[in-house]
PDB file of N, CA and C in Angstrom:
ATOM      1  N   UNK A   1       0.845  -1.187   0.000  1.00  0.00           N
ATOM      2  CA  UNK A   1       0.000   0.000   0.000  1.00  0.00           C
ATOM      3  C   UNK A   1       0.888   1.247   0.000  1.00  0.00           C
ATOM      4  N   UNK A   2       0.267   2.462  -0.333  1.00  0.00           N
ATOM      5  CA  UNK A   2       1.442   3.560  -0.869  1.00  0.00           C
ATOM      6  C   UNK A   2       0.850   4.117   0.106  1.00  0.00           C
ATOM      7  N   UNK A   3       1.483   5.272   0.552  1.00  0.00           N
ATOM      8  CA  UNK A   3       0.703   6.272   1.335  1.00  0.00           C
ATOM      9  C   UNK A   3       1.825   7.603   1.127  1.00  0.00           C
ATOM     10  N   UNK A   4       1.396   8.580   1.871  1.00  0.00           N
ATOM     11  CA  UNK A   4       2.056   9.652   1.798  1.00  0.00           C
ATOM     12  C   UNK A   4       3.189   9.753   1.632  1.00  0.00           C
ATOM     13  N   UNK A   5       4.197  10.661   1.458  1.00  0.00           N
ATOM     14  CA  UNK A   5       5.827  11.194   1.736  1.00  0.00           C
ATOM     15  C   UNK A   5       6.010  11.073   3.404  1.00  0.00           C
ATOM     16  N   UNK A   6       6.911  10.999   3.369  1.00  0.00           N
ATOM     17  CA  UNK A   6       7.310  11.126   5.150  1.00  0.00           C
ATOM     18  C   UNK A   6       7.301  12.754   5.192  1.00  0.00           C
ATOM     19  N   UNK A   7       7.052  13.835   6.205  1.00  0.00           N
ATOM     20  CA  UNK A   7       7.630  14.934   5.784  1.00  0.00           C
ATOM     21  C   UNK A   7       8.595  15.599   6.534  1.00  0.00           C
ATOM     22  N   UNK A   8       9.335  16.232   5.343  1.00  0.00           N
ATOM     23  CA  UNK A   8      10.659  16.938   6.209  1.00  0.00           C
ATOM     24  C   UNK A   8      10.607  17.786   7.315  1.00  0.00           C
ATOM     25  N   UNK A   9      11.706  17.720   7.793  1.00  0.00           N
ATOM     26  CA  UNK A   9      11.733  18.910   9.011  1.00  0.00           C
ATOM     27  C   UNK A   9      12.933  19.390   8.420  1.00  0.00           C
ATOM     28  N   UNK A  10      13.111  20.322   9.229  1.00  0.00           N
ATOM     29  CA  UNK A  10      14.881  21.329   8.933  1.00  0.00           C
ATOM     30  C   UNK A  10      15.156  21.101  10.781  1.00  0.00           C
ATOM     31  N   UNK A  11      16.770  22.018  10.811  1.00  0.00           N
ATOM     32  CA  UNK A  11      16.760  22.572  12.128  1.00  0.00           C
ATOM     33  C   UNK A  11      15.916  23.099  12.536  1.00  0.00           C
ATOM     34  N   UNK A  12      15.046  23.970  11.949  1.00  0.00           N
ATOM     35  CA  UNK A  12      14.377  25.434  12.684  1.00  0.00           C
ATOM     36  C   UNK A  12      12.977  24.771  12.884  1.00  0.00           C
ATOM     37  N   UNK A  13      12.095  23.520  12.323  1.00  0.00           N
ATOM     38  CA  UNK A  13      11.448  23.330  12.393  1.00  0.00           C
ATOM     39  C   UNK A  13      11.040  21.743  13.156  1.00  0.00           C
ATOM     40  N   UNK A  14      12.758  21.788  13.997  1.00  0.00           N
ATOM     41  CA  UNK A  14      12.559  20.621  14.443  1.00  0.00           C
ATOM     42  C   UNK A  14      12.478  21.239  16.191  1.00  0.00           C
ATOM     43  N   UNK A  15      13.803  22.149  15.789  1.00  0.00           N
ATOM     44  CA  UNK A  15      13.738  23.157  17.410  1.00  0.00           C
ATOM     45  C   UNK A  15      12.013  23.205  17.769  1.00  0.00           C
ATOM     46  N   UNK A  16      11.483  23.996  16.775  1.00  0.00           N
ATOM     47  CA  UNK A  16      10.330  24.276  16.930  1.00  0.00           C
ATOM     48  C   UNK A  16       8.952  23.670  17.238  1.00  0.00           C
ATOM     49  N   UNK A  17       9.222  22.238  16.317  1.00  0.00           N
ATOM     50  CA  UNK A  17       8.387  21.169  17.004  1.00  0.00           C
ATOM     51  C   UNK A  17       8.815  20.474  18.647  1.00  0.00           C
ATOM     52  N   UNK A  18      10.113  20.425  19.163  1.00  0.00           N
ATOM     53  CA  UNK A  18      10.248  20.246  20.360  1.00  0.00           C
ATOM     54  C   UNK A  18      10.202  20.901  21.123  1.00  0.00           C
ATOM     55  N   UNK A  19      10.022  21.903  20.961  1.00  0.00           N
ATOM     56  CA  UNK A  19       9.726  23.110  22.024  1.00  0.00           C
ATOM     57  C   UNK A  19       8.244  23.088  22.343  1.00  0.00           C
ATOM     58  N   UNK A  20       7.406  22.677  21.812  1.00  0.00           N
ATOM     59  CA  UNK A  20       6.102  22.770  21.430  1.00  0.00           C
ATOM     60  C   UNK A  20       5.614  21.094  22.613  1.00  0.00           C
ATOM     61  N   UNK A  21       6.548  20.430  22.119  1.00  0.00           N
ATOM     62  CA  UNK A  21       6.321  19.349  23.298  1.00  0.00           C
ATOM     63  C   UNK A  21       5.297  18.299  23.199  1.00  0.00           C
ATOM     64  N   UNK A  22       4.529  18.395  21.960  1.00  0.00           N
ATOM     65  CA  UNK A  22       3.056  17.944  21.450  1.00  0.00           C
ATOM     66  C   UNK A  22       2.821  16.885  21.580  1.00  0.00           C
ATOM     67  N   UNK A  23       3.874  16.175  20.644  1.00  0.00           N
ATOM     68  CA  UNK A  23       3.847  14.718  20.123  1.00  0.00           C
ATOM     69  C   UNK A  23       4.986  14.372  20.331  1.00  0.00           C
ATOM     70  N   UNK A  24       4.999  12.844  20.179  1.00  0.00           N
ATOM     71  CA  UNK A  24       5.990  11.808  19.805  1.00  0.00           C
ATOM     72  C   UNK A  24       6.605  12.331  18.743  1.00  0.00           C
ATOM     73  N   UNK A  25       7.834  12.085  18.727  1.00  0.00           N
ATOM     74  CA  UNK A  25       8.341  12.186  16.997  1.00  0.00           C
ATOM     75  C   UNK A  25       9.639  11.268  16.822  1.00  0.00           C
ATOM     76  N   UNK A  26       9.445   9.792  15.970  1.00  0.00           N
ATOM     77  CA  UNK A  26      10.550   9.276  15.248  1.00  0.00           C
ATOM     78  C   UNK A  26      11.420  10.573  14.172  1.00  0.00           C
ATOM     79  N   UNK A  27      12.593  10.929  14.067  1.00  0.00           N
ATOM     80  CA  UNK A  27      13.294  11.351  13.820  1.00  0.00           C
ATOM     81  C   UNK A  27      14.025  10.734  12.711  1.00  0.00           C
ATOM     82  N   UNK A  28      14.133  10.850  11.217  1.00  0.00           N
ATOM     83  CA  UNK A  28      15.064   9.683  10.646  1.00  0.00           C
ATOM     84  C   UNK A  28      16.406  10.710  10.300  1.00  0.00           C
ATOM     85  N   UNK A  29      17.303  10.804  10.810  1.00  0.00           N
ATOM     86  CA  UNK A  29      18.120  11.671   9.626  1.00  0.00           C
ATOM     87  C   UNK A  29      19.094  11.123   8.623  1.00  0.00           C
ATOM     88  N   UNK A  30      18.766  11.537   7.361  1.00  0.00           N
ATOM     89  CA  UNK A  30      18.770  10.586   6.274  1.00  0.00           C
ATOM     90  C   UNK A  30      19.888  11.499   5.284  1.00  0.00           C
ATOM     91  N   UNK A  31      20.306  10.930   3.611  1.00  0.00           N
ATOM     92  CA  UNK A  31      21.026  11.988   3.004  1.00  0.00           C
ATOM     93  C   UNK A  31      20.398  11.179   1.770  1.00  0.00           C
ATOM     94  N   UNK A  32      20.117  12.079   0.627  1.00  0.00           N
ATOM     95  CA  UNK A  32      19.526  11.605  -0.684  1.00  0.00           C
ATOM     96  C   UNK A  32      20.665  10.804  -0.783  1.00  0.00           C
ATOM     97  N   UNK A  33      21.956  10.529  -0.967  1.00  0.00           N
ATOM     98  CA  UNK A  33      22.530   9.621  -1.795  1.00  0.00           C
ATOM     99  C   UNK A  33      22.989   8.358  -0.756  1.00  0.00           C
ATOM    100  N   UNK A  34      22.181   8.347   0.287  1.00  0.00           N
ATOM    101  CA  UNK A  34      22.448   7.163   0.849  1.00  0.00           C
ATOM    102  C   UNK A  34      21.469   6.109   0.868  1.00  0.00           C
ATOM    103  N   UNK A  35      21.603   5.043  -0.244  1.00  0.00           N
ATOM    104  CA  UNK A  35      20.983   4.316  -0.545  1.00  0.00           C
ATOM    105  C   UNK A  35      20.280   3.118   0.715  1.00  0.00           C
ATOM    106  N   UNK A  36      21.121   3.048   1.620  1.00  0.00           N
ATOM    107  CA  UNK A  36      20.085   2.812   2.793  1.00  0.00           C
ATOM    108  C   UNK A  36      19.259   3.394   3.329  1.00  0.00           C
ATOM    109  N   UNK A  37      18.931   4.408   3.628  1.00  0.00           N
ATOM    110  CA  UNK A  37      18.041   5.061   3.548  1.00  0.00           C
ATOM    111  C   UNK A  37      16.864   5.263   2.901  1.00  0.00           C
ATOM    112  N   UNK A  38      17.104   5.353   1.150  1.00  0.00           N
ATOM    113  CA  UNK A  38      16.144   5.148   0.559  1.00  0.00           C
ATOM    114  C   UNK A  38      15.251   3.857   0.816  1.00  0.00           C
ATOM    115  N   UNK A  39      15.742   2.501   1.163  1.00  0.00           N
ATOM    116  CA  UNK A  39      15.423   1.499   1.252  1.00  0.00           C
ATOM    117  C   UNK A  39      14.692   1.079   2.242  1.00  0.00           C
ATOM    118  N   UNK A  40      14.644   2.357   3.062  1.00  0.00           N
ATOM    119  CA  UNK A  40      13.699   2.406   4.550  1.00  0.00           C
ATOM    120  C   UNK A  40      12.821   2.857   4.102  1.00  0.00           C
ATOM    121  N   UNK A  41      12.602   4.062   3.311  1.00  0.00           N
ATOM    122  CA  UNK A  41      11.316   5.090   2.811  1.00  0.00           C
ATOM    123  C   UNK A  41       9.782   4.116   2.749  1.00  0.00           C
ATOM    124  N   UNK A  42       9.621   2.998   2.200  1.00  0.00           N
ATOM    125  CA  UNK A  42       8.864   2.572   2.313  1.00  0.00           C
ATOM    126  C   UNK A  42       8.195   2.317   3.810  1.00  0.00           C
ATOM    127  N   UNK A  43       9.138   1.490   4.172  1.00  0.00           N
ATOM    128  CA  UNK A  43       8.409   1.114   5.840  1.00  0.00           C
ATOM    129  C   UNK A  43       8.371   2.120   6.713  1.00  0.00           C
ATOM    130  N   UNK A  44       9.112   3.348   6.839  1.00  0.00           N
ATOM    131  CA  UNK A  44       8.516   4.368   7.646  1.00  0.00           C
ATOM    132  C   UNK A  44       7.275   4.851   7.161  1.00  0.00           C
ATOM    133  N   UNK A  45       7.126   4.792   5.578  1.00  0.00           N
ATOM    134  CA  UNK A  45       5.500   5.719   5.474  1.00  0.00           C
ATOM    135  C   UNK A  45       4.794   4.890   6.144  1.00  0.00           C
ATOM    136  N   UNK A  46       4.867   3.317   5.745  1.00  0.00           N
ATOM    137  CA  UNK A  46       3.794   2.688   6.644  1.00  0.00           C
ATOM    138  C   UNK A  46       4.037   2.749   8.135  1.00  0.00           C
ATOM    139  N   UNK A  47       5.086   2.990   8.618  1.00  0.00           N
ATOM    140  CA  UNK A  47       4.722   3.357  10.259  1.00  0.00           C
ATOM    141  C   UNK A  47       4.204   4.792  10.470  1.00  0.00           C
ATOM    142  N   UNK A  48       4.605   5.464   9.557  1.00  0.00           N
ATOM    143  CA  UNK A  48       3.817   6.635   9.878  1.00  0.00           C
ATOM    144  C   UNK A  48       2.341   6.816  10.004  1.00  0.00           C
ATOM    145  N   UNK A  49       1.723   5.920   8.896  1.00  0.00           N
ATOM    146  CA  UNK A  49       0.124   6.090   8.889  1.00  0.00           C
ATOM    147  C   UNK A  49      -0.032   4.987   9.783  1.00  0.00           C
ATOM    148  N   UNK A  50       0.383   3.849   9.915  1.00  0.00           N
ATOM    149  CA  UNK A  50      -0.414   3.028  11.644  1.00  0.00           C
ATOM    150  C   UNK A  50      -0.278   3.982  12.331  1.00  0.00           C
ATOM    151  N   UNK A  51       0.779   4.110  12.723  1.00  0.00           N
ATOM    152  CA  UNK A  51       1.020   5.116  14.039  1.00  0.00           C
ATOM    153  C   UNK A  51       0.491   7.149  13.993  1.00  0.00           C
ATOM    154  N   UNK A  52      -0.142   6.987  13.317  1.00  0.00           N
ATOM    155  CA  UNK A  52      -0.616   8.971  13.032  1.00  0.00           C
ATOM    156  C   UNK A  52      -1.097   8.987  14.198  1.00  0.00           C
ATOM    157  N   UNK A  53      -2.119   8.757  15.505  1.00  0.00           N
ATOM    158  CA  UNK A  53      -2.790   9.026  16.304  1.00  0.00           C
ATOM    159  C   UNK A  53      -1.426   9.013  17.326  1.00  0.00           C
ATOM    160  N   UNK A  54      -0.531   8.134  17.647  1.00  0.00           N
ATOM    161  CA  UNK A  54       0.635   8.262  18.757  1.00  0.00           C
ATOM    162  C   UNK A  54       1.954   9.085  18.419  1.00  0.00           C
ATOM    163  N   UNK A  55       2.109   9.232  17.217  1.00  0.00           N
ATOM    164  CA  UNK A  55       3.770   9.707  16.741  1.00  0.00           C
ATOM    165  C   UNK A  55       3.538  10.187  15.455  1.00  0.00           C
ATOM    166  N   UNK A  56       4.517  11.464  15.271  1.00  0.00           N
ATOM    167  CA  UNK A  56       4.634  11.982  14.084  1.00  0.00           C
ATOM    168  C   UNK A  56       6.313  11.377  13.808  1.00  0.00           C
ATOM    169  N   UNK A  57       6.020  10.763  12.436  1.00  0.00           N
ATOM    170  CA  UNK A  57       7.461  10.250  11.736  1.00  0.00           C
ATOM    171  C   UNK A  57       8.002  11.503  10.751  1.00  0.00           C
ATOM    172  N   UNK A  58       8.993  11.919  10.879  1.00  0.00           N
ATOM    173  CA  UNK A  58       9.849  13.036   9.834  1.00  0.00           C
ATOM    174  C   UNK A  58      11.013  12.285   9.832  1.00  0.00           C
ATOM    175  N   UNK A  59      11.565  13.141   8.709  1.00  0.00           N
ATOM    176  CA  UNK A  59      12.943  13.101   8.359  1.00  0.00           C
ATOM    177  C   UNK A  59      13.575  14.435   8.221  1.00  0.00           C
ATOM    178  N   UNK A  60      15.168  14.332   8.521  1.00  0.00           N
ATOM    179  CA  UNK A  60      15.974  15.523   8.253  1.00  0.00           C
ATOM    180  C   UNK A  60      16.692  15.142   7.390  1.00  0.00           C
ATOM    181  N   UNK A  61      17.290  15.799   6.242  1.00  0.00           N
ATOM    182  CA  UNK A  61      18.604  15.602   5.429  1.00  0.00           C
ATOM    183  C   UNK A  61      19.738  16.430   6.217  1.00  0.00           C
ATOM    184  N   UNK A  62      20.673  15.549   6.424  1.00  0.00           N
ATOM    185  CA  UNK A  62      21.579  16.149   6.953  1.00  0.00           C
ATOM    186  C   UNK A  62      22.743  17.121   5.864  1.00  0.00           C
ATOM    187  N   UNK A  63      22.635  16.862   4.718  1.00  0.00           N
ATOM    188  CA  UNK A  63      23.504  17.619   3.976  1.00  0.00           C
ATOM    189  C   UNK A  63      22.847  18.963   3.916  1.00  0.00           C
ATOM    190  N   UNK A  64      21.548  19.348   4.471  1.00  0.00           N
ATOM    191  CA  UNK A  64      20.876  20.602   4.248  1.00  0.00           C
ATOM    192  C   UNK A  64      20.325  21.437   5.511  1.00  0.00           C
ATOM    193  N   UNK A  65      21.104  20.061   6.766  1.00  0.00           N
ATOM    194  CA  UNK A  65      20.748  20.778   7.865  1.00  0.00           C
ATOM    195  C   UNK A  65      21.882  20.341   8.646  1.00  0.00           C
ATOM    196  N   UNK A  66      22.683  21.451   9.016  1.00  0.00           N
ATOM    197  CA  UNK A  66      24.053  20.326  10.079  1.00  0.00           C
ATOM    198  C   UNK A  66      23.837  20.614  11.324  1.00  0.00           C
ATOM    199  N   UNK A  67      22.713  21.152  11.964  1.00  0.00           N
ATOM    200  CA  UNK A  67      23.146  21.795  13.329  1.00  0.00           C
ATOM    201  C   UNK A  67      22.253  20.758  14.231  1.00  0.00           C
ATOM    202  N   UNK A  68      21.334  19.862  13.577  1.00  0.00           N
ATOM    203  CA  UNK A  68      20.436  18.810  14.123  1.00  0.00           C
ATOM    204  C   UNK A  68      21.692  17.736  14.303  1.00  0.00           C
ATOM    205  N   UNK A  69      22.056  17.622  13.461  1.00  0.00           N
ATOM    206  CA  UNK A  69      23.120  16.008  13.478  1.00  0.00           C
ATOM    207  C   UNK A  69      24.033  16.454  14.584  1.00  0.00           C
ATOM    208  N   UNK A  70      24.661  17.881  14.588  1.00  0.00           N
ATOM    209  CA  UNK A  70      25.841  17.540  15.699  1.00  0.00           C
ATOM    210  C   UNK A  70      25.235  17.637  17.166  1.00  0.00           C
ATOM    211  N   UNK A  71      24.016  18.631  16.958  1.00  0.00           N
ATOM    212  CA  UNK A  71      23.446  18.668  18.519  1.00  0.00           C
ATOM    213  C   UNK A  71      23.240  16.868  19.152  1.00  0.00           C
ATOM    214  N   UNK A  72      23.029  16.001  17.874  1.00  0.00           N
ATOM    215  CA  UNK A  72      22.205  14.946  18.524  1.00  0.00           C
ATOM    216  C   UNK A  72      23.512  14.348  18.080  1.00  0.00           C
ATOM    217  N   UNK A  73      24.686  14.252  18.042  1.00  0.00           N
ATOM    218  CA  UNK A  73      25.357  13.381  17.658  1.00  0.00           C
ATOM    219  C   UNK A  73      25.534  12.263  16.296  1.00  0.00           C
ATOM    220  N   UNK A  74      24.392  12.806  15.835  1.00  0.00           N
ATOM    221  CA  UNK A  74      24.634  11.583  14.643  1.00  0.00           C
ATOM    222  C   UNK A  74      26.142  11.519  13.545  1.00  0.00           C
ATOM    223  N   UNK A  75      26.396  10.250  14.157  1.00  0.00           N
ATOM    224  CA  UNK A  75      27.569  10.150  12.904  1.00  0.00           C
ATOM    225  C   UNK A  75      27.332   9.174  11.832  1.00  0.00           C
ATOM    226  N   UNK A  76      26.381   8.530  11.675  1.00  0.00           N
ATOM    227  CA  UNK A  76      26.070   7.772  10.735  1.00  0.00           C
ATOM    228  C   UNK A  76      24.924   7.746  10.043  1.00  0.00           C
ATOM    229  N   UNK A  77      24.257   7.573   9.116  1.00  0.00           N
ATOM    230  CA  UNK A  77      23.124   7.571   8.701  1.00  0.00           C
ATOM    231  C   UNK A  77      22.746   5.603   7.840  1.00  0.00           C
ATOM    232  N   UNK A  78      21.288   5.734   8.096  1.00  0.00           N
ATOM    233  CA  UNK A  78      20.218   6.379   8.569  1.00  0.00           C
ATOM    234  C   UNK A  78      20.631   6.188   9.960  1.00  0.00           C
ATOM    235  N   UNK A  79      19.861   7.225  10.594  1.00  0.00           N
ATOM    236  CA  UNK A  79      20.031   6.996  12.404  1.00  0.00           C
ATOM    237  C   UNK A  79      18.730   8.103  12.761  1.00  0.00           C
ATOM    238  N   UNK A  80      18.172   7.340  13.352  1.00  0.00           N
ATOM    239  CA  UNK A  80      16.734   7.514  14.308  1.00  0.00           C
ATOM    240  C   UNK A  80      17.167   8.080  15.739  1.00  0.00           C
ATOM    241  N   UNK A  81      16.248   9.008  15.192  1.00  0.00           N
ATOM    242  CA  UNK A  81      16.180   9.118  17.192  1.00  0.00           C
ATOM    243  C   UNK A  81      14.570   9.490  17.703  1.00  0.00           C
ATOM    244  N   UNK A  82      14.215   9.085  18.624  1.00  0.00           N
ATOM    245  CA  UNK A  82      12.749   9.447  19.418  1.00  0.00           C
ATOM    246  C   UNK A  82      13.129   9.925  20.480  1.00  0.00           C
ATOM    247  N   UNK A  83      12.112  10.763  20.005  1.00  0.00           N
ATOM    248  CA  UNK A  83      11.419  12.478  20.893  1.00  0.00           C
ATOM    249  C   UNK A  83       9.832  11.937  21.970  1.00  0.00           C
ATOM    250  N   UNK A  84      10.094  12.682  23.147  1.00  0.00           N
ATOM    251  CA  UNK A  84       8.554  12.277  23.502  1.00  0.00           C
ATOM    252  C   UNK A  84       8.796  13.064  24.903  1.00  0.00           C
ATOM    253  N   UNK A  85       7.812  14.495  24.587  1.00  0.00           N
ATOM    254  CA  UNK A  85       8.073  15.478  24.983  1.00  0.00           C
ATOM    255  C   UNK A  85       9.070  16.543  25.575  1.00  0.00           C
ATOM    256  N   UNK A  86       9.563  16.623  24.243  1.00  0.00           N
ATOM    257  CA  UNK A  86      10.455  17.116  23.757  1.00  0.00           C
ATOM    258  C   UNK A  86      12.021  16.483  23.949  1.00  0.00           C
ATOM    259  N   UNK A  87      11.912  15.562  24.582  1.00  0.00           N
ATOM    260  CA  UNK A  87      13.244  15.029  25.011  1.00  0.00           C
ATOM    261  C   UNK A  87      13.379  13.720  24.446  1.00  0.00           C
ATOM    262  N   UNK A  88      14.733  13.475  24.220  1.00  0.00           N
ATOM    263  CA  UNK A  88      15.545  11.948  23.245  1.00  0.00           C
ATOM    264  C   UNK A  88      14.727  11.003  24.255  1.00  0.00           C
ATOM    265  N   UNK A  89      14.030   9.771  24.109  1.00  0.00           N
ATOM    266  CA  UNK A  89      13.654   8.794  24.479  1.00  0.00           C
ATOM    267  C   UNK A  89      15.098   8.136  24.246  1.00  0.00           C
ATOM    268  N   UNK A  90      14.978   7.215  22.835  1.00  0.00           N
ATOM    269  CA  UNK A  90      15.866   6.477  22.557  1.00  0.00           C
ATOM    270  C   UNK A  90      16.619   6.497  21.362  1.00  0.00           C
ATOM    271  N   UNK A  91      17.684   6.016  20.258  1.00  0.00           N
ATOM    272  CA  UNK A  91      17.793   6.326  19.200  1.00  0.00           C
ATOM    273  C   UNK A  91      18.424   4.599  18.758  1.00  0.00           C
ATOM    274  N   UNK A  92      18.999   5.206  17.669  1.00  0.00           N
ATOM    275  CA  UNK A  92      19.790   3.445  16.789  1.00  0.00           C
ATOM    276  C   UNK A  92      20.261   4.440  15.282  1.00  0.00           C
ATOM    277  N   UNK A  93      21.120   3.787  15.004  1.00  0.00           N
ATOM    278  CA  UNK A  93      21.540   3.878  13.814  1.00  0.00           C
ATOM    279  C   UNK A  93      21.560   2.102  12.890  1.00  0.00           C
ATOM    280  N   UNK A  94      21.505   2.845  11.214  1.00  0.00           N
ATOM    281  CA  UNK A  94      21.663   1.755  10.674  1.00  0.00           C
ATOM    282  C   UNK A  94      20.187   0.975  10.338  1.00  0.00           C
ATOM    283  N   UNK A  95      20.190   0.673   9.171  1.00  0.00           N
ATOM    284  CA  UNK A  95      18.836  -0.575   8.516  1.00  0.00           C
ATOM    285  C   UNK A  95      18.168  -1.015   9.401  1.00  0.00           C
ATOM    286  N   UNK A  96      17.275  -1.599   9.752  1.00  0.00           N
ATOM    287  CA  UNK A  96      16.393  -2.092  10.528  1.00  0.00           C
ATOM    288  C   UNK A  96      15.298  -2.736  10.432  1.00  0.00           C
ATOM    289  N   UNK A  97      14.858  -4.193   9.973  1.00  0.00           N
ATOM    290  CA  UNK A  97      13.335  -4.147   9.556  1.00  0.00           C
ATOM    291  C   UNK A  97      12.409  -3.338  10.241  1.00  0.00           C
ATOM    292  N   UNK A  98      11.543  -3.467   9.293  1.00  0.00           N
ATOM    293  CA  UNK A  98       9.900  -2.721  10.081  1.00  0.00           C
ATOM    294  C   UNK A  98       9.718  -2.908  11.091  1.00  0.00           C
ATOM    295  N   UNK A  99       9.734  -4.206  11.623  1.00  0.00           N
ATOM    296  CA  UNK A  99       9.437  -5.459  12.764  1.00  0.00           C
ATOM    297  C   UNK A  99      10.572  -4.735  13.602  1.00  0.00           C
ATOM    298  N   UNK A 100      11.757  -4.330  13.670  1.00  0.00           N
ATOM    299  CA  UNK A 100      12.507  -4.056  14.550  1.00  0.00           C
ATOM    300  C   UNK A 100      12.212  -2.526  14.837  1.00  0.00           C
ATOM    301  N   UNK A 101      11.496  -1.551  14.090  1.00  0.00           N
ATOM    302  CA  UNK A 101      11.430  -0.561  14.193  1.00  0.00           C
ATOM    303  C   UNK A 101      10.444  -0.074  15.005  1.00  0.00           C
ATOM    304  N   UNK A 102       9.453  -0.575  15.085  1.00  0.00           N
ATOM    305  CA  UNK A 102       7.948  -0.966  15.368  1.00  0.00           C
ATOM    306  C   UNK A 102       8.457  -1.861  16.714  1.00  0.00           C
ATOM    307  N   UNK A 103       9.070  -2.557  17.016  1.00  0.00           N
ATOM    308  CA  UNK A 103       9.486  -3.410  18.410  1.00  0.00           C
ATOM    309  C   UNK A 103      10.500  -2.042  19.412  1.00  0.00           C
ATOM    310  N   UNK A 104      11.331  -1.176  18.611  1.00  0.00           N
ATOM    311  CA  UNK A 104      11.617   0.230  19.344  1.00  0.00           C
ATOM    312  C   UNK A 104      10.922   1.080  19.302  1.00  0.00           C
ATOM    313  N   UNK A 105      10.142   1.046  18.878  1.00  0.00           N
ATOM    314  CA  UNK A 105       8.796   2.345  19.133  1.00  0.00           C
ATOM    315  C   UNK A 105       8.013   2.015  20.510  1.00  0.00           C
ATOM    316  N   UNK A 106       7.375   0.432  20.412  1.00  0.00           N
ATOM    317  CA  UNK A 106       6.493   0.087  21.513  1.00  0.00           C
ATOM    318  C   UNK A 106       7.205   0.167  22.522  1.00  0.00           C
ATOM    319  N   UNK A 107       9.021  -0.129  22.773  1.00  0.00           N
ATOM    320  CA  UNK A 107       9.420  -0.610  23.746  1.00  0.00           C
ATOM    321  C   UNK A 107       9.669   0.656  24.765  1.00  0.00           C
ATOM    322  N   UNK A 108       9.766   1.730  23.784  1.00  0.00           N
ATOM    323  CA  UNK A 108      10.531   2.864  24.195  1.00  0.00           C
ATOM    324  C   UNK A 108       8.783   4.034  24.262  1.00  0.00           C
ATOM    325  N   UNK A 109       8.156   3.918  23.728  1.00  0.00           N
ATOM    326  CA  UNK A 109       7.195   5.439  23.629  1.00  0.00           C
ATOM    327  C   UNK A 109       5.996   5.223  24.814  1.00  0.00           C
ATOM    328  N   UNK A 110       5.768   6.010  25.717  1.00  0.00           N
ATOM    329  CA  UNK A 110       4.753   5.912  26.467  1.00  0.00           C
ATOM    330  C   UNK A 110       3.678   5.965  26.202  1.00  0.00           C
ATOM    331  N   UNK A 111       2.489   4.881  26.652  1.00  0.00           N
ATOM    332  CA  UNK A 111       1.132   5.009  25.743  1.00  0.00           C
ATOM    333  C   UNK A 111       0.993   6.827  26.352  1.00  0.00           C
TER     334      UNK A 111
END
């Protein structure tokens, strides 16, 4: 099943969603030419639409945003991190089935 784009965030609009404190948010930060990444795109849209009522799923490109990756440390991509009110829950870097992604969401996000 197809469903939406994941949608982007930047720095300014990620500050801005955590400040705000709202929601959950899986975090992917990703780079167009990293072909692992692309290879996730599918299974995050579908976690995004199960999950729309508990967590908002975005992505950052890090070649267009650098001040997210060093605040959070990312040195590798893809690498996740979860937000849940306003603060890092948990993160991972690296491929992941669905099944493993979806097994760190439940394990880590508070109903």
């Amino acid at each position: 099943m197809q469903y939406s784009k994941i949608p982007n965030m930047d720095d300014e609009s990620l500050r801005s969603f955590l400040a705000n404190k709202k929601h959950p948010l899986l975090l992917s930060f990703y780079a167009p030419w990293c072909s692992t990444s692309s290879v996730l795109e599918p299974a995050l849209n579908e976690i995004a639409h199960d999950y729309q009522k508990r967590l908002q799923v975005s992505r950052l490109n890090i070649d267009e945003n650098a001040h997210a990756p060093a605040e959070y440390g990312v040195r590798t991509i893809p690498h996740f991190i979860l937000f849940d009110k306003g603060e890092i829950v948990a993160s991972f870097s690296g491929a992941q089935p669905k099944t493993k992604i979806i097994e760190f969401i439940e394990i880590h996000l508070s109903s």
